[in-house]
Coordinates of C-alpha atoms and ligand atoms in Angstrom, one line a residue:
X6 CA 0.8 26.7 9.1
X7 CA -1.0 23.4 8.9
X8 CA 1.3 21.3 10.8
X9 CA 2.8 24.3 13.2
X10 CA 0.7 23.1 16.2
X11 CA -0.4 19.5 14.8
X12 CA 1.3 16.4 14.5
X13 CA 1.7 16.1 10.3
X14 CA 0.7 12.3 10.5
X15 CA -2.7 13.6 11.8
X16 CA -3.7 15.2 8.6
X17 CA -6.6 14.2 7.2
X18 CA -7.7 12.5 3.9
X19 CA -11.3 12.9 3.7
X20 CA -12.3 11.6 7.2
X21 CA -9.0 9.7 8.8
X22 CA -5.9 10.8 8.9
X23 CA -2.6 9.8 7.3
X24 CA -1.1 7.7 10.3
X25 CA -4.4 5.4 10.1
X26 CA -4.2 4.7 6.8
X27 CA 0.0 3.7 7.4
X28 CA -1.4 1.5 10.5
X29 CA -4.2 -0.2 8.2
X30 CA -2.0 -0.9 5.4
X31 CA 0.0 -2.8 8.1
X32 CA -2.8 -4.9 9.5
X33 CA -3.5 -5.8 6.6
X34 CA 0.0 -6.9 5.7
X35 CA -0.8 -9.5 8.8
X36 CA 1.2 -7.4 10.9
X37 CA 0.1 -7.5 14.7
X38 CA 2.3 -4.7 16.6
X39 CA 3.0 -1.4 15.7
X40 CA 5.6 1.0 16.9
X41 CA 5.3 4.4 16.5
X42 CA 8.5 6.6 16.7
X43 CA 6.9 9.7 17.9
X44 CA 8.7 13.1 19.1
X45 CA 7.6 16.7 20.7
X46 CA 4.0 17.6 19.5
X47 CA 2.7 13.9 18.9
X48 CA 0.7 13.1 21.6
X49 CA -2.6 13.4 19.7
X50 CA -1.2 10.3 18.0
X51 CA -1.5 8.6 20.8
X52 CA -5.0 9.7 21.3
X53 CA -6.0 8.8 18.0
X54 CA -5.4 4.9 18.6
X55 CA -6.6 5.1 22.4
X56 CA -10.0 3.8 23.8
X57 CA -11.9 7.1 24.6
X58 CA -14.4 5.5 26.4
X59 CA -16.3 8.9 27.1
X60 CA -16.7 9.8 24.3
X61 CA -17.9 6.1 23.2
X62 CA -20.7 6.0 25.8
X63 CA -21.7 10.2 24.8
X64 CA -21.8 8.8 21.3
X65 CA -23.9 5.6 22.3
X66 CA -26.6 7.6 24.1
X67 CA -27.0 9.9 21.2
X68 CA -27.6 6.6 19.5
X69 CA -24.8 7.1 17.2
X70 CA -23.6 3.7 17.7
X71 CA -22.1 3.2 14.1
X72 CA -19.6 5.9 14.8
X73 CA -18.9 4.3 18.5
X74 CA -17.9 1.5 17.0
X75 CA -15.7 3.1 14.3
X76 CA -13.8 5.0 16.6
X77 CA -13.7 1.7 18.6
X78 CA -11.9 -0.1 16.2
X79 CA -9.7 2.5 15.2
X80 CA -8.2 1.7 18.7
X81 CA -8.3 -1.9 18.4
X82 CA -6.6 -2.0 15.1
X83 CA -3.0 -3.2 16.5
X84 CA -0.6 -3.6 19.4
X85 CA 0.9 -0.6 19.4
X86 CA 4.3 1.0 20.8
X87 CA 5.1 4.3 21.4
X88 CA 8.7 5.1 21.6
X89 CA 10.4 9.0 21.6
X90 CA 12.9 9.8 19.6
X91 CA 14.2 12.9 21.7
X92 CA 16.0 15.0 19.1
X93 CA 15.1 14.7 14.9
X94 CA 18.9 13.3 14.3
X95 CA 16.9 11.7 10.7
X96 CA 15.0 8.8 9.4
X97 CA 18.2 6.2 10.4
X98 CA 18.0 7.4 14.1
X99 CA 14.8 7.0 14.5
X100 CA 14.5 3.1 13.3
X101 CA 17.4 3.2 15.6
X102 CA 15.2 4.0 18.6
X103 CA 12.7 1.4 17.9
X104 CA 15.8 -1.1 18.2
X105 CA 14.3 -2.6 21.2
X106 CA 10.5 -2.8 20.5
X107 CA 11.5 -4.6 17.2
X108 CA 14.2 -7.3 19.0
X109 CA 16.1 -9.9 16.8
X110 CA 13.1 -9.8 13.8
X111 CA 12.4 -8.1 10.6
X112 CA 10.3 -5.7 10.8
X113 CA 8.9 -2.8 8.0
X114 CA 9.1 0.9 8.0
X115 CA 6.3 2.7 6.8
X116 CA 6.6 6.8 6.6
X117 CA 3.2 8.0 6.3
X118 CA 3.3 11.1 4.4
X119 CA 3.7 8.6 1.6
X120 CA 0.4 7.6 1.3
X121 CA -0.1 4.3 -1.0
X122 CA -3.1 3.4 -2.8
X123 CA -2.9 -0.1 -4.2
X124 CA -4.6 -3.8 -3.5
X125 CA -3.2 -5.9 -2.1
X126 CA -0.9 -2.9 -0.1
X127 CA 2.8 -2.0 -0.8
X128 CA 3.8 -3.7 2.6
X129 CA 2.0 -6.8 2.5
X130 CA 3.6 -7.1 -1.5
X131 CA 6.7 -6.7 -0.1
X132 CA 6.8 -9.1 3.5
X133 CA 5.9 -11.4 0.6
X134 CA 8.7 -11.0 -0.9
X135 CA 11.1 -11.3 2.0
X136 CA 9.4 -14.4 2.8
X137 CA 10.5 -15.8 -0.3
X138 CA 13.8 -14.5 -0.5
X139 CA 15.2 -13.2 2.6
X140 CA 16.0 -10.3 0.7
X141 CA 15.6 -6.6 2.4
X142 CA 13.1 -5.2 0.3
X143 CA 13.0 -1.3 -0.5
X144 CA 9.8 0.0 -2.3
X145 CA 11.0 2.1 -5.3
X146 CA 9.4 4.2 -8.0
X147 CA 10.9 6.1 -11.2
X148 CA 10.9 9.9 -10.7
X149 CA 11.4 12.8 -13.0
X150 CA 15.4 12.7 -13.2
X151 CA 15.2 16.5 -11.9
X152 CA 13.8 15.2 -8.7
X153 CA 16.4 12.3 -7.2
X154 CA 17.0 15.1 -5.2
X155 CA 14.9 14.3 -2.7
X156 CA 15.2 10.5 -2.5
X157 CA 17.2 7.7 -1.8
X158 CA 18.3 6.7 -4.9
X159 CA 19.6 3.0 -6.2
X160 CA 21.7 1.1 -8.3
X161 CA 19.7 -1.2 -9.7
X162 CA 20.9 -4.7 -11.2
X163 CA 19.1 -6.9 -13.2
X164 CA 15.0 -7.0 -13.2
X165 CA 14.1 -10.4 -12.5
X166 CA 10.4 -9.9 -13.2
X167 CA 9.5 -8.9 -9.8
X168 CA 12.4 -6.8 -8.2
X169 CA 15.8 -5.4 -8.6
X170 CA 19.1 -6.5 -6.7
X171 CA 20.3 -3.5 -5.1
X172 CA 23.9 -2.9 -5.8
X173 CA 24.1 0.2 -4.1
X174 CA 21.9 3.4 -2.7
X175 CA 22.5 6.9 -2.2
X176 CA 21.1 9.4 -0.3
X177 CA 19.7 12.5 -2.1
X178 CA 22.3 12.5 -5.1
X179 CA 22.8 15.4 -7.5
X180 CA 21.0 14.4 -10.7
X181 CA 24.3 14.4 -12.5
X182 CA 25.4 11.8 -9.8
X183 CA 22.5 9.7 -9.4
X184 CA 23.0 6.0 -9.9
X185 CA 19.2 5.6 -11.8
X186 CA 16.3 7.5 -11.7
X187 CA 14.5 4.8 -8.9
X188 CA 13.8 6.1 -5.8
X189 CA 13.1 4.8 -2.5
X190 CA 9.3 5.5 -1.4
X191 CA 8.4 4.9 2.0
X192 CA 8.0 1.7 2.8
X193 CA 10.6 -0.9 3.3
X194 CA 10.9 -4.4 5.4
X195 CA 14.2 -5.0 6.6
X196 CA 16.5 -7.7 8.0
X197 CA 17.1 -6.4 12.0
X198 CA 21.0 -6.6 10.8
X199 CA 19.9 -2.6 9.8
X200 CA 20.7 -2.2 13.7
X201 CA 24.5 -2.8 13.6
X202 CA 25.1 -0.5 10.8
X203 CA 22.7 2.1 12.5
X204 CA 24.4 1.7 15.9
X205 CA 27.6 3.5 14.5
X206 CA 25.0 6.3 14.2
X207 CA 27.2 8.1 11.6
X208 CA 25.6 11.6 10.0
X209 CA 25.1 11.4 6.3
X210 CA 23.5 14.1 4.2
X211 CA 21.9 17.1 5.3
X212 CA 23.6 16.2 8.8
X213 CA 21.3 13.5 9.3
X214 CA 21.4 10.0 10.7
X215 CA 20.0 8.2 7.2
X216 CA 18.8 4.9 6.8
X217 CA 20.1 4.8 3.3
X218 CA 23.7 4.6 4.9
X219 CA 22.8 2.2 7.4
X220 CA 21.2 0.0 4.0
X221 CA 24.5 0.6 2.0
X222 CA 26.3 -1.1 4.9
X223 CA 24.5 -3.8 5.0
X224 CA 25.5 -4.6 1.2
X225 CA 29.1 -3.6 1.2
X226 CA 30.4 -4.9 4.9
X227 CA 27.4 -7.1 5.8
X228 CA 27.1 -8.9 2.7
X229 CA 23.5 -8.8 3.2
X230 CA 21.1 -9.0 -0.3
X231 CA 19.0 -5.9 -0.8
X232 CA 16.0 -6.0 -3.6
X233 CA 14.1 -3.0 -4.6
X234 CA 10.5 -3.7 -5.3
X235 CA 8.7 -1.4 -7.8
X236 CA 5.6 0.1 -6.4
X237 CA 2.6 0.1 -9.3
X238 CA -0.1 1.1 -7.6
X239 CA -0.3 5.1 -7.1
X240 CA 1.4 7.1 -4.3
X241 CA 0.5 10.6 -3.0
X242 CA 3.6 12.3 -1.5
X243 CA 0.9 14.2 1.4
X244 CA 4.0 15.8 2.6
X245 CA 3.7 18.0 -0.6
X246 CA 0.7 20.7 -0.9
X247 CA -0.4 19.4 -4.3
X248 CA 0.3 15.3 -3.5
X249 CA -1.8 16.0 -0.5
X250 CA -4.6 18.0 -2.5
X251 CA -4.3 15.1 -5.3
X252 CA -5.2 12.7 -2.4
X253 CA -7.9 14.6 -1.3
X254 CA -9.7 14.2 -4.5
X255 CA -8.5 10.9 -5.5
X256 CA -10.4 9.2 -1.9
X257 CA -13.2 11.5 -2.1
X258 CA -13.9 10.7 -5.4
X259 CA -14.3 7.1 -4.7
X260 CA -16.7 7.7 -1.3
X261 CA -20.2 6.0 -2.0
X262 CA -21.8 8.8 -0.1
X263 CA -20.5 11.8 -2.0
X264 CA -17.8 10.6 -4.8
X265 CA -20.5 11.3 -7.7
X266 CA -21.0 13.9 -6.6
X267 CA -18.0 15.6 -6.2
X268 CA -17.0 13.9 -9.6
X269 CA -20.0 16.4 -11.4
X270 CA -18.6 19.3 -9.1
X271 CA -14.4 18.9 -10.5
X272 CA -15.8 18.2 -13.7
X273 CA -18.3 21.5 -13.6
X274 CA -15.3 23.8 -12.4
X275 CA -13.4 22.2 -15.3
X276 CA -15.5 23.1 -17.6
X277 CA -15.9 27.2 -16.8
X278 CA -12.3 26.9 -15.6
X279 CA -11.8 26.0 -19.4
X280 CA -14.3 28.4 -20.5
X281 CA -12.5 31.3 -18.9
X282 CA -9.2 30.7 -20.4
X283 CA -11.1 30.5 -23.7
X284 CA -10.3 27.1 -23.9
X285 CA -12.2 23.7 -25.0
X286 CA -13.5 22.1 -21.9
X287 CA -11.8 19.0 -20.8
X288 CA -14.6 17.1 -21.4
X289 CA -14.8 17.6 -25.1
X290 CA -11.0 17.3 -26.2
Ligands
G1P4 C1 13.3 9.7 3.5 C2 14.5 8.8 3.1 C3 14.7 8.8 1.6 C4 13.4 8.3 1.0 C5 12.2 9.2 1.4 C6 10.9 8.6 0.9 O1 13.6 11.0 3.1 O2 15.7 9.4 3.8 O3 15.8 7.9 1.3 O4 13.6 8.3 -0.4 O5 12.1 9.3 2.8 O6 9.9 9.4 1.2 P1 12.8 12.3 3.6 O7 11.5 12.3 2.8 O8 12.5 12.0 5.0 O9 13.6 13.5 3.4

């Protein structure tokens, strides 16, 4: 019910929500223009990064003026794009609608229910890397086996110490299929040769225009290098109820204003919670 009438990108973690913390992990990466692929019910996107100049100058005369200036910036933040993808054909259609935005450059793809807590961030790690070697990256992470179900999944050759040659990826395999247990998480930079693969616009699993076909292509009739980049710092999947509550805590917890004391309130509902089930409180085992 959350996300019936609200755009899922404008949850909240603690005070901002998931699609600012996507655009600020991009700034950071150095990059200056953002292009968000937006459909039906996404407007308040839109709002998010705009100027609201009335309610800047409300906020100013109530001499709130550090909040002005947050919601300020929050506009300022990047260049941004806003192109409609008119009908959910999957993840591969709609990098295929930003085709023009992005022009004859690579570019990354950040989803942000995959939110990614790690210094410096998973994108600017990985435009490193494609700096250096040209190479498509894909961010990865081992799941549980039981769970490739819900990833792209690769074949991954050789580690060379800081990624994997990709020699193949598959869509949401069976676990009995699966080529590994590493996954795709969302965030990859890609080579803009994606666009010729994508323009076939070919459905894949579940029906769906995926990206993971358009990446295959790129390997086996492009002859283009792929590398998967292990992810180490630690991702919330906030399009799951319990990633989402997970990253809750975990950014609350480290909030100067209130993170102590939220830390004495889990560990105080631990301990009764412990207590209850006749248990020895976490704190003592
Ligand atoms: C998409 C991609 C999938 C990737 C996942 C990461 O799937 O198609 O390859 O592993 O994002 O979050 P979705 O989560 O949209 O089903």
């Amino acid at each position: 019910p959350a996300t019936k009438a609200m755009a899922k990108e404008m949850l909240p973690v603690v005070d901002k929500p998931l699609i600012q913390y996507a655009v600020e992990e991009a700034v950071a990466a150095g990059i200056e223009q953002v292009i968000f692929v937006t459909g039906r019910g996404k407007r308040s996107i839109e709002d998010h990064f705009d100027h609201q100049d009335g309610l800047e100058s409300q906020l100013l005369a109530k001499g709130k003026d550090d909040l002005a200036r947050v919601y300020r910036e929050v506009s300022d933040m990047a260049e941004v794009i806003y192109v409609r993808q008119k009908q959910p054909l999957g993840l591969g259609h709609a990098v295929w609608c930003a085709r023009h935005a992005v022009g004859d450059e690579p570019f990354a793809v950040i989803l942000p229910d995959d939110l990614m807590d790690a210094e410096p961030g998973a994108i600017g790690r990985m435009k490193a890397a494609y700096e250096a070697s040209g190479a498509s990256q894909l961010a990865v992470e081992p799941v549980d086996p039981a769970d490739v179900g819900s990833y792209g999944v690769i074949d991954p050759g050789p580690f060379n110490g800081e990624t994997y040659p990709v020699r193949g990826l598959v869509e949401k395999p069976a676990p009995a299929v699966a080529p590994s247990n590493q996954s795709v998480i969302g965030r990859y930079i890609l080579s803009p040769k994606v666009f010729d693969p994508l323009s076939k616009g070919g459905a894949g699993a579940g029906g769906e225009i995926q990206l993971t076909d358009a990446l295959q292509a790129l390997i086996t009739d492009f002859g283009e290098a792929l590398q998967a980049y292990p992810f180490t710092g630690a991702r919330f999947d906030c399009g799951s109820k319990l990633g989402y509550l997970k990253a809750q805590i975990e950014f609350g917890l480290r909030r100067g204003e209130f993170g102590s004391e939220l830390a004495d309130y889990l560990r105080q509902r631990l301990t009764e919670t412990a207590a209850d089930n006749g248990a020895q409180p976490v704190s003592q085992r």
